[in-house]
Amino acid sequence: MATGEPIVSLQGVQKWFGELHVLQDINLDVAHGEVVVLIGPSGSGKSTLCRTINRLETIDEGTILIDGQKLPEEGKGLAQLRADVGMVFQSFNLFAHKTVLENVTLGPIKVRKESRKAAEAKAHELLARVGVDQQAAKYPSQLSGGQQQRVAIARALAMNPKVMLFDEPTSALDPEMIKEVLDTMVDLAHQGMTMIVVTHEMGFARTAAQRVLFMADGRIVEQNTPEEFFTNPQSERARDFLSKILKH
């Protein structure tokens, strides 16, 4: 299991939305190269937890460390942190008025101060890696949802992130496109990328995760290897959840 300092560490994290206690005393360490999948019912806090790791959501109490560094509040430090923490959303979030190539090179040129030539060479390499290099000159609207999401993955990778966050990356996709995105993510996992993935895709959780975290009501109710979790859930909540989703 984990050796050395964790790349991501959440300690005593609490968050409220008004009266609603959405994250309740979350403690979580993620090791370098580990793939952690967060599952659980809607409203359990999975996406909120994922979004606190690059400060898209603030926390009310507790500490979050990325590679031993506390999350900056704002400003340059926060921009730097977000460069180290890649994020892939359910809605792609590509710039509609920029080509695929421009979408992927923008961050490296602006934030990492890479030359256009170096950034474009790397972008082509990453687009090829996710299987969409032929689309480099197109605009996002000319691509399928699955292709757009793979561009979004390439864009996040272009920053050389230390960890990748995926917030329900396939939930906006048609079924036949889900597989191409999940295959890309499985490849990434096999190449040793540290990944925290919020998903409803149990097949991905079984094949790519090293650890499954089950959340309910703002808490991490249980965590285990996929094999143990899916065959022998320990909590009533997890058994109930699995009985509902695995029957379909």
XYZ file of C-alpha atoms in Angstrom:
248
model
C 0.000 0.000 0.000
C 0.993 3.628 0.495
C 4.645 4.439 1.036
C 6.170 7.822 1.850
C 4.231 11.051 2.165
C 0.718 10.966 0.725
C 0.238 13.170 -2.344
C -3.200 14.261 -1.059
C -4.107 14.434 2.621
C -7.425 15.582 4.099
C -7.468 15.968 7.871
C -10.639 16.644 9.839
C -12.352 18.341 6.897
C -15.782 19.820 7.613
C -18.084 21.701 5.293
C -21.580 23.108 5.624
C -23.954 24.490 3.018
C -26.095 26.570 5.382
C -27.599 24.061 7.811
C -26.548 21.071 5.721
C -23.375 19.359 6.982
C -22.103 18.107 3.606
C -18.636 16.910 4.665
C -18.398 15.453 8.149
C -14.929 14.984 9.609
C -13.290 13.634 6.443
C -9.860 12.036 6.888
C -8.241 10.668 3.755
C -4.703 10.047 2.532
C -4.035 9.216 -1.111
C -0.648 7.756 -2.014
C 1.438 8.557 -5.092
C 0.129 6.537 -8.023
C -2.985 5.387 -6.190
C -6.397 5.279 -7.895
C -9.187 6.027 -5.426
C -12.810 5.844 -6.555
C -15.566 7.609 -4.603
C -19.017 6.079 -4.877
C -22.266 6.511 -3.009
C -25.797 7.823 -3.373
C -26.517 11.256 -4.851
C -26.055 13.995 -2.276
C -23.562 11.984 -0.235
C -20.803 14.608 -0.614
C -18.628 12.867 -3.239
C -18.415 15.743 -5.721
C -18.055 18.314 -2.946
C -15.148 16.329 -1.495
C -13.513 16.095 -4.917
C -13.930 19.838 -5.506
C -12.383 20.824 -2.151
C -9.080 19.230 -3.209
C -8.355 22.056 -5.659
C -10.365 24.618 -3.706
C -13.264 24.908 -6.125
C -15.170 24.460 -2.864
C -13.851 26.018 0.335
C -13.872 24.107 3.615
C -15.052 25.345 7.011
C -12.689 23.323 9.194
C -9.739 20.998 8.773
C -6.662 20.896 6.561
C -5.984 19.761 3.007
C -2.405 19.132 1.895
C -1.201 18.542 -1.657
C 2.275 17.018 -1.722
C 2.839 18.235 1.838
C 1.759 21.830 1.077
C -1.349 23.359 2.605
C -3.943 24.603 0.114
C -3.420 28.319 -0.539
C -6.422 30.597 0.016
C -6.163 32.532 -3.223
C -3.851 34.349 -5.626
C -0.760 32.983 -7.345
C -0.308 30.086 -4.965
C -3.806 28.860 -5.745
C -3.212 29.092 -9.521
C -0.027 27.070 -9.050
C -1.861 24.482 -6.975
C -4.564 24.145 -9.613
C -1.830 23.538 -12.182
C -0.613 20.633 -10.024
C -4.112 19.219 -9.576
C -5.762 18.346 -12.895
C -9.560 18.377 -12.965
C -11.967 16.767 -15.398
C -15.632 17.753 -15.016
C -18.823 16.091 -16.167
C -19.511 18.991 -18.555
C -16.081 19.067 -20.318
C -15.632 22.856 -19.719
C -13.660 23.369 -22.940
C -13.351 26.859 -24.422
C -15.850 26.844 -27.292
C -14.096 29.601 -29.270
C -10.695 27.876 -29.221
C -9.567 24.869 -31.232
C -8.800 21.566 -29.557
C -5.069 22.323 -29.853
C -5.512 25.796 -28.338
C -7.550 24.350 -25.468
C -4.728 21.952 -24.599
C -1.840 24.445 -25.008
C -3.412 27.416 -23.199
C -2.511 26.346 -19.635
C 1.088 25.273 -20.354
C 1.794 28.546 -22.215
C 0.016 30.869 -19.754
C 0.667 29.174 -16.404
C 3.738 27.006 -16.962
C 5.309 29.592 -19.329
C 6.179 26.963 -21.930
C 7.019 28.053 -25.473
C 4.203 27.653 -27.998
C 6.318 25.190 -29.964
C 7.001 22.965 -26.935
C 3.386 23.204 -25.746
C 2.017 22.264 -29.181
C 4.392 19.306 -29.544
C 3.310 18.009 -26.145
C -0.362 18.675 -26.934
C -0.189 16.575 -30.107
C 1.466 13.775 -28.150
C -1.265 13.873 -25.471
C -4.100 14.128 -27.990
C -2.667 11.072 -29.733
C -2.447 9.301 -26.389
C -6.169 9.841 -25.777
C -7.029 9.039 -29.402
C -8.152 12.436 -30.737
C -5.080 13.900 -32.457
C -6.961 13.996 -35.798
C -9.313 16.537 -34.206
C -6.622 19.057 -33.188
C -7.733 21.810 -35.596
C -11.443 21.445 -34.847
C -13.570 23.338 -32.349
C -15.231 21.532 -29.422
C -18.714 21.825 -30.984
C -17.489 19.713 -33.929
C -16.621 16.797 -31.640
C -18.746 14.117 -29.971
C -19.162 14.261 -26.205
C -16.738 11.373 -25.773
C -14.115 13.130 -27.893
C -14.605 16.391 -25.973
C -14.093 14.602 -22.672
C -10.891 12.977 -23.952
C -9.673 16.444 -25.018
C -10.475 17.648 -21.487
C -8.320 14.798 -20.109
C -5.467 15.751 -22.473
C -5.820 19.384 -21.385
C -5.490 18.422 -17.717
C -2.495 16.162 -18.465
C -0.741 18.959 -20.385
C -0.059 20.699 -17.060
C 1.924 17.691 -15.763
C -0.364 17.418 -12.741
C 0.662 15.531 -9.618
C -2.869 14.252 -9.198
C -5.969 14.083 -11.410
C -9.496 14.658 -10.113
C -12.432 13.326 -12.109
C -15.898 14.535 -11.086
C -18.421 12.185 -12.719
C -16.578 12.422 -16.048
C -19.007 10.160 -17.925
C -22.379 11.211 -16.529
C -23.149 13.599 -19.425
C -22.207 11.060 -22.106
C -24.188 8.653 -24.243
C -23.600 5.003 -23.305
C -21.417 4.213 -26.327
C -19.147 7.158 -25.527
C -18.732 6.210 -21.885
C -16.496 3.271 -22.756
C -14.013 5.328 -24.772
C -13.567 7.784 -21.896
C -13.309 5.038 -19.260
C -10.767 3.173 -21.421
C -8.665 6.351 -21.547
C -8.896 6.637 -17.753
C -7.961 2.970 -17.251
C -4.868 3.533 -19.426
C -3.927 6.521 -17.268
C -4.363 4.476 -14.112
C -2.108 1.750 -15.511
C 0.540 4.367 -16.281
C 0.714 5.299 -12.611
C -1.243 8.565 -12.518
C -2.623 9.414 -9.078
C -6.381 9.652 -9.573
C -9.393 10.492 -7.432
C -12.540 9.611 -9.343
C -16.175 10.310 -8.487
C -18.241 7.978 -10.642
C -21.373 5.874 -10.953
C -19.521 3.426 -13.216
C -19.079 0.371 -11.013
C -17.199 -1.506 -13.747
C -14.514 1.182 -13.688
C -14.402 1.047 -9.885
C -13.868 -2.715 -10.046
C -11.185 -2.714 -12.737
C -9.171 0.476 -12.192
C -9.461 1.380 -8.507
C -6.998 0.290 -5.878
C -9.365 1.567 -3.216
C -13.092 2.219 -3.197
C -14.496 4.805 -0.784
C -18.203 4.586 -0.093
C -19.767 7.868 1.040
C -23.197 8.528 2.522
C -24.551 11.619 4.302
C -21.251 13.485 4.112
C -19.172 10.724 5.666
C -16.784 8.085 4.393
C -18.769 5.093 5.625
C -16.305 2.449 4.503
C -13.298 1.924 2.281
C -11.721 -1.207 0.918
C -10.238 -2.876 -2.133
C -12.793 -3.192 -4.972
C -12.814 -6.965 -4.567
C -13.628 -6.777 -0.846
C -16.046 -3.889 -1.137
C -18.172 -5.353 -3.916
C -18.217 -8.919 -2.606
C -18.336 -8.224 1.112
C -19.568 -4.721 2.034
C -19.296 -4.124 5.774
C -22.000 -1.501 6.377
C -25.748 -1.677 6.019
C -25.660 1.530 3.920
C -23.204 0.032 1.436
C -25.136 -3.251 1.197
C -28.337 -1.327 0.537
C -26.647 0.871 -2.099
C -25.062 -2.081 -3.900
C -28.273 -4.117 -3.871
C -30.036 -1.233 -5.646
C -27.417 -0.550 -8.311
C -26.093 -4.037 -9.042
C -29.531 -5.476 -9.762
C -29.997 -3.334 -12.855
